[in-house]
mmCIF file of C-alpha atoms in Angstrom:
data_model
loop_
_atom_site.group_PDB
_atom_site.id
_atom_site.type_symbol
_atom_site.label_atom_id
_atom_site.label_comp_id
_atom_site.label_asym_id
_atom_site.label_seq_id
_atom_site.Cartn_x
_atom_site.Cartn_y
_atom_site.Cartn_z
ATOM 1 C CA MET A 161 0.000 0.000 0.000
ATOM 2 C CA THR A 162 1.266 3.393 -0.923
ATOM 3 C CA ALA A 163 0.980 6.159 1.624
ATOM 4 C CA THR A 164 -1.022 9.149 0.606
ATOM 5 C CA PRO A 165 0.084 12.652 1.616
ATOM 6 C CA ALA A 166 -2.609 12.701 4.295
ATOM 7 C CA THR A 167 -1.352 9.401 5.767
ATOM 8 C CA ARG A 168 2.271 10.606 5.776
ATOM 9 C CA THR A 169 1.434 13.648 7.899
ATOM 10 C CA ALA A 170 -0.829 11.741 10.277
ATOM 11 C CA THR A 171 1.835 9.202 11.282
ATOM 12 C CA PRO A 172 4.487 11.729 12.425
ATOM 13 C CA ARG A 173 1.841 13.713 14.311
ATOM 14 C CA ARG A 174 0.720 10.622 16.221
ATOM 15 C CA HIS A 175 4.353 9.794 16.962
ATOM 16 C CA ARG A 176 5.017 13.338 18.233
ATOM 17 C CA ALA A 177 1.869 13.190 20.356
ATOM 18 C CA ARG A 178 3.084 9.959 21.970
ATOM 19 C CA LEU A 179 6.377 11.707 22.886
ATOM 20 C CA LEU A 180 4.701 14.891 24.127
ATOM 21 C CA VAL A 181 2.242 13.190 26.481
ATOM 22 C CA PRO A 182 4.955 11.678 28.788
ATOM 23 C CA ALA A 183 6.878 14.960 28.687
ATOM 24 C CA ALA A 184 3.756 16.904 29.680
ATOM 25 C CA ILE A 185 3.061 14.474 32.535
ATOM 26 C CA ALA A 186 6.642 14.897 33.752
ATOM 27 C CA VAL A 187 6.307 18.689 33.683
ATOM 28 C CA LEU A 188 3.010 18.503 35.594
ATOM 29 C CA ALA A 189 4.535 16.155 38.174
ATOM 30 C CA PHE A 190 7.534 18.467 38.605
ATOM 31 C CA THR A 191 5.256 21.498 38.952
ATOM 32 C CA ALA A 192 3.110 19.720 41.548
ATOM 33 C CA THR A 193 6.211 18.665 43.515
ATOM 34 C CA THR A 194 7.637 22.187 43.396
ATOM 35 C CA ALA A 195 4.311 23.695 44.461
ATOM 36 C CA ALA A 196 4.084 21.229 47.365
ATOM 37 C CA ALA A 197 7.641 22.100 48.412
ATOM 38 C CA ASP A 198 6.806 25.807 48.337
ATOM 39 C CA THR A 199 3.777 25.327 50.601
ATOM 40 C CA SER A 200 5.653 23.197 53.133
ATOM 41 C CA PRO A 201 6.618 24.851 56.442
ATOM 42 C CA THR A 202 10.268 25.068 55.363
ATOM 43 C CA THR A 203 10.619 26.933 52.095
ATOM 44 C CA ALA A 204 13.845 27.296 50.180
ATOM 45 C CA ALA A 205 14.216 30.841 51.522
ATOM 46 C CA GLU A 206 13.758 29.596 55.094
ATOM 47 C CA ARG A 207 16.315 26.821 54.557
ATOM 48 C CA THR A 208 18.798 29.365 53.223
ATOM 49 C CA ALA A 209 18.157 31.660 56.210
ATOM 50 C CA THR A 210 18.587 28.728 58.627
ATOM 51 C CA ALA A 211 21.893 27.735 57.010
ATOM 52 C CA HIS A 212 23.018 31.368 57.173
ATOM 53 C CA ASP A 213 22.053 31.569 60.870
ATOM 54 C CA ARG A 214 23.957 28.345 61.576
ATOM 55 C CA ARG A 215 27.064 29.711 59.847
ATOM 56 C CA ALA A 216 26.709 33.028 61.680
ATOM 57 C CA ALA A 217 26.503 31.184 65.020
ATOM 58 C CA GLU A 218 29.778 29.349 64.353
ATOM 59 C CA PRO A 219 32.922 31.256 65.305
ATOM 60 C CA ARG A 220 34.713 32.719 62.325
ATOM 61 C CA PRO A 221 38.365 31.700 61.732
ATOM 62 C CA LYS A 222 39.536 35.287 62.367
ATOM 63 C CA ALA A 223 37.772 35.423 65.752
ATOM 64 C CA MET A 224 39.104 31.966 66.613
ATOM 65 C CA LEU A 225 42.659 33.025 65.720
ATOM 66 C CA ASP A 226 42.309 36.204 67.807
ATOM 67 C CA ALA A 227 41.287 34.022 70.768
ATOM 68 C CA TRP A 228 44.207 31.660 69.984
ATOM 69 C CA LEU A 229 46.635 34.595 70.201
ATOM 70 C CA ARG A 230 45.109 35.737 73.519
ATOM 71 C CA LEU A 231 45.412 32.157 74.837
ATOM 72 C CA TRP A 232 49.136 32.047 74.045
ATOM 73 C CA ASN A 233 49.517 35.487 75.615
ATOM 74 C CA GLY A 234 48.283 34.038 78.918
ATOM 75 C CA ASP A 235 44.477 34.345 78.781
ATOM 76 C CA PHE A 236 43.807 30.682 79.574
ATOM 77 C CA ALA A 237 40.050 31.328 79.844
ATOM 78 C CA GLN A 238 39.993 31.361 76.008
ATOM 79 C CA ALA A 239 40.856 27.640 75.776
ATOM 80 C CA PRO A 240 37.477 25.935 76.409
ATOM 81 C CA GLY A 241 35.755 28.095 73.777
ATOM 82 C CA ILE A 242 38.193 27.338 70.963
ATOM 83 C CA ILE A 243 39.880 24.006 71.776
ATOM 84 C CA SER A 244 38.168 20.708 71.043
ATOM 85 C CA PRO A 245 38.268 17.974 73.728
ATOM 86 C CA GLY A 246 40.169 15.722 71.291
ATOM 87 C CA PHE A 247 42.719 18.446 70.408
ATOM 88 C CA ARG A 248 46.071 17.036 69.218
ATOM 89 C CA VAL A 249 49.505 18.643 68.890
ATOM 90 C CA HIS A 250 52.142 17.839 66.279
ATOM 91 C CA ALA A 251 55.445 19.421 67.245
ATOM 92 C CA ALA A 252 59.115 18.703 67.759
ATOM 93 C CA LEU A 253 59.391 19.526 71.459
ATOM 94 C CA LEU A 254 62.596 20.665 73.154
ATOM 95 C CA ASP A 255 62.545 17.549 75.357
ATOM 96 C CA GLY A 256 62.617 15.355 72.232
ATOM 97 C CA GLY A 257 58.896 14.505 72.291
ATOM 98 C CA ASP A 258 56.603 14.749 69.277
ATOM 99 C CA GLY A 259 53.730 16.571 71.008
ATOM 100 C CA SER A 260 51.432 13.521 71.081
ATOM 101 C CA SER A 261 51.278 13.663 74.891
ATOM 102 C CA ILE A 262 49.650 17.119 74.724
ATOM 103 C CA ARG A 263 45.909 16.480 74.411
ATOM 104 C CA GLY A 264 42.722 18.459 74.875
ATOM 105 C CA VAL A 265 42.150 21.757 76.661
ATOM 106 C CA ASP A 266 44.023 20.846 79.860
ATOM 107 C CA GLY A 267 47.067 19.469 78.037
ATOM 108 C CA LEU A 268 47.390 22.554 75.860
ATOM 109 C CA VAL A 269 46.924 24.990 78.770
ATOM 110 C CA ALA A 270 49.567 23.122 80.815
ATOM 111 C CA TRP A 271 52.032 23.256 77.893
ATOM 112 C CA ILE A 272 51.447 26.963 77.324
ATOM 113 C CA GLY A 273 51.864 27.535 81.075
ATOM 114 C CA GLN A 274 55.247 25.745 81.081
ATOM 115 C CA THR A 275 56.391 27.780 78.085
ATOM 116 C CA ARG A 276 55.323 31.036 79.722
ATOM 117 C CA ALA A 277 57.014 30.097 83.040
ATOM 118 C CA ALA A 278 60.403 30.010 81.284
ATOM 119 C CA PHE A 279 59.883 33.471 79.749
ATOM 120 C CA ARG A 280 58.078 35.933 81.966
ATOM 121 C CA ASP A 281 56.112 38.571 80.040
ATOM 122 C CA LEU A 282 56.140 36.359 76.910
ATOM 123 C CA ARG A 283 54.219 38.170 74.173
ATOM 124 C CA PHE A 284 53.133 36.729 70.836
ATOM 125 C CA THR A 285 52.295 39.022 67.918
ATOM 126 C CA ILE A 286 51.110 38.199 64.415
ATOM 127 C CA GLU A 287 53.845 38.799 61.848
ATOM 128 C CA VAL A 288 51.925 37.805 58.699
ATOM 129 C CA PRO A 289 48.116 37.909 58.471
ATOM 130 C CA PRO A 290 46.447 34.496 58.759
ATOM 131 C CA LEU A 291 45.863 32.335 55.721
ATOM 132 C CA VAL A 292 42.601 30.382 55.842
ATOM 133 C CA ASP A 293 41.720 27.573 53.462
ATOM 134 C CA GLY A 294 38.556 25.702 54.323
ATOM 135 C CA ARG A 295 39.121 23.919 57.628
ATOM 136 C CA TYR A 296 42.763 25.012 57.926
ATOM 137 C CA ALA A 297 44.312 28.248 59.164
ATOM 138 C CA SER A 298 47.968 29.184 59.274
ATOM 139 C CA VAL A 299 49.593 32.165 60.939
ATOM 140 C CA ARG A 300 53.188 33.404 61.252
ATOM 141 C CA TRP A 301 54.089 34.893 64.639
ATOM 142 C CA THR A 302 56.922 36.508 66.606
ATOM 143 C CA ALA A 303 57.387 35.940 70.346
ATOM 144 C CA THR A 304 59.381 38.149 72.694
ATOM 145 C CA GLY A 305 59.938 37.486 76.374
ATOM 146 C CA THR A 306 62.340 37.799 79.257
ATOM 147 C CA TYR A 307 64.200 34.620 80.199
ATOM 148 C CA ALA A 308 63.374 33.606 83.785
ATOM 149 C CA GLY A 309 66.166 31.037 84.146
ATOM 150 C CA GLY A 310 66.103 27.296 84.696
ATOM 151 C CA PHE A 311 66.336 26.139 81.081
ATOM 152 C CA PRO A 312 68.575 23.008 80.965
ATOM 153 C CA GLY A 313 71.993 23.848 79.482
ATOM 154 C CA ALA A 314 71.295 27.572 79.068
ATOM 155 C CA LYS A 315 74.138 29.920 79.958
ATOM 156 C CA ALA A 316 72.148 33.102 79.332
ATOM 157 C CA GLN A 317 71.495 35.163 82.445
ATOM 158 C CA PRO A 318 67.952 35.449 83.757
ATOM 159 C CA GLY A 319 66.615 38.752 82.481
ATOM 160 C CA THR A 320 67.904 38.145 78.936
ATOM 161 C CA VAL A 321 65.292 39.231 76.392
ATOM 162 C CA VAL A 322 64.747 36.707 73.608
ATOM 163 C CA THR A 323 62.821 36.938 70.355
ATOM 164 C CA PHE A 324 61.931 33.981 68.166
ATOM 165 C CA THR A 325 59.472 33.209 65.374
ATOM 166 C CA GLY A 326 57.235 30.387 64.282
ATOM 167 C CA THR A 327 54.241 29.294 62.259
ATOM 168 C CA ASP A 328 51.062 27.714 63.592
ATOM 169 C CA THR A 329 48.809 25.640 61.363
ATOM 170 C CA LEU A 330 45.478 24.665 62.843
ATOM 171 C CA ARG A 331 42.650 22.415 61.691
ATOM 172 C CA MET A 332 39.161 23.608 62.619
ATOM 173 C CA ARG A 333 36.218 21.308 63.268
ATOM 174 C CA ASP A 334 32.768 22.183 64.617
ATOM 175 C CA GLY A 335 33.809 25.715 65.531
ATOM 176 C CA LYS A 336 36.924 24.693 67.509
ATOM 177 C CA PHE A 337 40.558 23.884 66.859
ATOM 178 C CA ALA A 338 41.040 20.125 66.668
ATOM 179 C CA GLU A 339 44.635 19.749 65.520
ATOM 180 C CA TYR A 340 47.786 21.865 65.703
ATOM 181 C CA TRP A 341 51.105 21.817 63.871
ATOM 182 C CA VAL A 342 53.802 24.229 65.053
ATOM 183 C CA ASN A 343 57.172 25.092 63.577
ATOM 184 C CA THR A 344 59.336 27.236 65.854
ATOM 185 C CA ASP A 345 62.774 28.664 65.135
ATOM 186 C CA THR A 346 64.283 26.651 67.985
ATOM 187 C CA LEU A 347 67.836 27.237 66.722
ATOM 188 C CA SER A 348 67.417 30.982 67.190
ATOM 189 C CA LEU A 349 65.908 30.519 70.659
ATOM 190 C CA LEU A 350 68.649 28.125 71.844
ATOM 191 C CA THR A 351 71.344 30.432 70.442
ATOM 192 C CA GLN A 352 69.956 33.393 72.400
ATOM 193 C CA LEU A 353 69.790 31.225 75.535
ATOM 194 C CA GLN A 354 73.412 30.186 74.902
ATOM 195 C CA ALA A 355 72.315 26.563 75.124
ATOM 196 C CA LEU A 356 74.305 25.418 72.060
#
């Protein structure tokens, strides 16, 4: 049988209609779902506002680093607000340790206290503004303090003013510092203490 011009046009139209019906149903289903989502108690705008409020409630890295600096400058009350209970230290300590024994708020405060006892009036200042990348923050600092004496092997007289530098890298989690890597110019410090 030979198709007539009327038959030729009818077949493609029926075929197109079969394709359009499922597409139209999909559009209607999507529209109904979107409309239902818009009438629910939590709209997209409310979800965005809630996420914004949650982010606003979390401490910002800059504020956390300011509190970190105050902590190292002797304000130990800062520690519980910025240090996680599982806080870990990675450092080459002067006693040969790797820092793994320093854990949590109490461990960090005790370590800072020991450091400050050796250098009365120890003062940390930021040398280079902090770099923040996602969960990590890094800051370059300078410390100046007066040697109080008692450092093993040191020949420097108590009252000697020392200045040394270092870099702190911190990992943030849930609005607190969870992990800490420190690099200190120990060679400079030991040289000034005449311990080499």
